[in-house]
Each structure stands twice: as structure tokens, then as C-alpha cells.
């Protein structure tokens, strides 16, 4: 079976996420350990990239092209977007020549 590969690029978005904890902290620990965004790397197919932000899809339907498991990251939270390129076709290794 031959799989139809997506023409969307795979990207890694590094972004500053909000976070919550159920642990207890004193004032110094809050300032030192907690009071900052949590940096996160999220990987996915790049569906949209504009002034509002980036939308990634974790799945794309082979038959209908519909995207599933979407993730929107607001532009102001994005640190970096690294383009990993479009999916590549699988290469078949040639058998080694024997003498």
C-alpha cells in the first residue's frame, strides 16, 4: 500500500506556555522557580502561520485531507519556529553487491 504524504511542512514550535502547580512554595521559591513561562517544544504539520499565531495539526486524513487534533499557539507566546520540511518518500535501500 502506498501512502499519500502530506504537502504540509513538519515544524517544531518553541513557545512560552502558562502553567499551574498544586505544590506549595514560599515567596523566594515562587520568584526563583515558578514565576516564569514554561518553555515547550510542540511538533506538528503547519496548517496556518500569520500575525495571529501558528496552527499545527497532529493528523491529516489521507482520503479527505481534513486536519485533526489542532493546536493554536498565539504569536506573542512563540519563541521560535523551526521548519523540518515536508514529509519525504521512503527510500528503498539497494541490496549490496556480492562478489
mmCIF file of C-alpha atoms in Angstrom:
data_model
loop_
_atom_site.group_PDB
_atom_site.id
_atom_site.type_symbol
_atom_site.label_atom_id
_atom_site.label_comp_id
_atom_site.label_asym_id
_atom_site.label_seq_id
_atom_site.Cartn_x
_atom_site.Cartn_y
_atom_site.Cartn_z
ATOM 1 C CA UNK A 1 0.000 0.000 0.000
ATOM 2 C CA UNK A 2 1.352 3.388 -0.960
ATOM 3 C CA UNK A 3 0.679 6.220 1.476
ATOM 4 C CA UNK A 4 -0.153 9.684 0.165
ATOM 5 C CA UNK A 5 2.190 12.001 2.020
ATOM 6 C CA UNK A 6 1.145 15.427 3.238
ATOM 7 C CA UNK A 7 2.421 18.501 1.422
ATOM 8 C CA UNK A 8 2.371 20.405 4.724
ATOM 9 C CA UNK A 9 5.705 21.032 6.400
ATOM 10 C CA UNK A 10 6.554 19.448 9.727
ATOM 11 C CA UNK A 11 7.663 22.128 12.201
ATOM 12 C CA UNK A 12 8.878 22.419 15.767
ATOM 13 C CA UNK A 13 7.446 25.422 17.617
ATOM 14 C CA UNK A 14 9.211 26.501 20.803
ATOM 15 C CA UNK A 15 6.850 28.609 22.874
ATOM 16 C CA UNK A 16 6.225 30.008 26.328
ATOM 17 C CA UNK A 17 3.308 28.187 27.944
ATOM 18 C CA UNK A 18 1.362 29.115 31.057
ATOM 19 C CA UNK A 19 1.448 26.531 33.840
ATOM 20 C CA UNK A 20 -0.111 25.626 37.146
ATOM 21 C CA UNK A 21 1.052 23.676 40.176
ATOM 22 C CA UNK A 22 -0.544 22.037 43.167
ATOM 23 C CA UNK A 23 2.743 22.170 45.100
ATOM 24 C CA UNK A 24 3.447 24.665 47.885
ATOM 25 C CA UNK A 25 6.102 27.378 47.525
ATOM 26 C CA UNK A 26 7.382 30.177 49.733
ATOM 27 C CA UNK A 27 7.896 33.660 48.229
ATOM 28 C CA UNK A 28 11.548 33.083 47.348
ATOM 29 C CA UNK A 29 10.799 29.740 45.672
ATOM 30 C CA UNK A 30 7.981 31.303 43.654
ATOM 31 C CA UNK A 31 10.273 34.036 42.362
ATOM 32 C CA UNK A 32 13.159 31.644 41.672
ATOM 33 C CA UNK A 33 11.396 28.531 40.346
ATOM 34 C CA UNK A 34 7.828 29.258 39.298
ATOM 35 C CA UNK A 35 7.255 32.856 38.178
ATOM 36 C CA UNK A 36 8.194 32.349 34.519
ATOM 37 C CA UNK A 37 6.721 30.697 31.463
ATOM 38 C CA UNK A 38 7.336 27.028 30.824
ATOM 39 C CA UNK A 39 9.209 26.573 27.517
ATOM 40 C CA UNK A 40 7.648 23.841 25.393
ATOM 41 C CA UNK A 41 8.520 22.243 22.041
ATOM 42 C CA UNK A 42 5.467 21.220 20.017
ATOM 43 C CA UNK A 43 5.790 19.294 16.752
ATOM 44 C CA UNK A 44 3.144 19.121 14.022
ATOM 45 C CA UNK A 45 2.072 19.818 10.464
ATOM 46 C CA UNK A 46 1.997 23.574 9.808
ATOM 47 C CA UNK A 47 -1.578 24.433 8.796
ATOM 48 C CA UNK A 48 -1.529 28.235 9.315
ATOM 49 C CA UNK A 49 1.132 30.816 10.200
ATOM 50 C CA UNK A 50 0.188 34.506 10.364
ATOM 51 C CA UNK A 51 0.156 37.549 12.665
ATOM 52 C CA UNK A 52 -2.362 35.842 14.993
ATOM 53 C CA UNK A 53 -0.182 32.782 15.581
ATOM 54 C CA UNK A 54 0.516 29.266 14.382
ATOM 55 C CA UNK A 55 -1.872 26.333 13.982
ATOM 56 C CA UNK A 56 -0.462 22.821 13.939
ATOM 57 C CA UNK A 57 -2.231 19.569 13.114
ATOM 58 C CA UNK A 58 -1.241 16.244 14.589
ATOM 59 C CA UNK A 59 -3.170 14.291 11.945
ATOM 60 C CA UNK A 60 -4.283 14.757 8.330
ATOM 61 C CA UNK A 61 -6.867 12.496 6.716
ATOM 62 C CA UNK A 62 -5.420 10.624 3.727
ATOM 63 C CA UNK A 63 -8.765 10.363 1.920
ATOM 64 C CA UNK A 64 -10.422 13.681 2.825
ATOM 65 C CA UNK A 65 -7.444 15.935 3.699
ATOM 66 C CA UNK A 66 -9.148 17.129 6.895
ATOM 67 C CA UNK A 67 -6.939 18.053 9.846
ATOM 68 C CA UNK A 68 -7.442 16.636 13.334
ATOM 69 C CA UNK A 69 -6.014 17.358 16.764
ATOM 70 C CA UNK A 70 -5.329 21.031 16.058
ATOM 71 C CA UNK A 71 -3.183 23.189 18.336
ATOM 72 C CA UNK A 72 -3.239 27.025 18.112
ATOM 73 C CA UNK A 73 -0.319 28.940 19.626
ATOM 74 C CA UNK A 74 -0.714 32.748 19.863
ATOM 75 C CA UNK A 75 2.065 34.743 18.146
ATOM 76 C CA UNK A 76 3.099 36.503 21.360
ATOM 77 C CA UNK A 77 3.919 33.164 23.011
ATOM 78 C CA UNK A 78 6.126 31.861 20.177
ATOM 79 C CA UNK A 79 9.883 31.882 20.731
ATOM 80 C CA UNK A 80 10.940 30.090 17.530
ATOM 81 C CA UNK A 81 9.546 28.067 14.621
ATOM 82 C CA UNK A 82 11.909 25.555 13.004
ATOM 83 C CA UNK A 83 10.833 24.174 9.628
ATOM 84 C CA UNK A 84 11.724 20.486 9.431
ATOM 85 C CA UNK A 85 10.444 20.272 5.854
ATOM 86 C CA UNK A 86 7.778 18.289 4.054
ATOM 87 C CA UNK A 87 7.471 14.543 4.660
ATOM 88 C CA UNK A 88 9.871 12.606 2.464
ATOM 89 C CA UNK A 89 9.122 9.479 0.475
ATOM 90 C CA UNK A 90 10.587 6.316 1.902
ATOM 91 C CA UNK A 91 13.768 5.262 0.150
ATOM 92 C CA UNK A 92 14.337 1.635 -0.685
ATOM 93 C CA UNK A 93 17.890 0.527 0.023
ATOM 94 C CA UNK A 94 19.648 -1.205 -2.837
ATOM 95 C CA UNK A 95 20.952 -4.650 -1.958
ATOM 96 C CA UNK A 96 24.718 -4.876 -1.504
ATOM 97 C CA UNK A 97 26.578 -6.454 -4.371
ATOM 98 C CA UNK A 98 28.212 -9.737 -3.501
ATOM 99 C CA UNK A 99 31.377 -10.959 -5.192
#
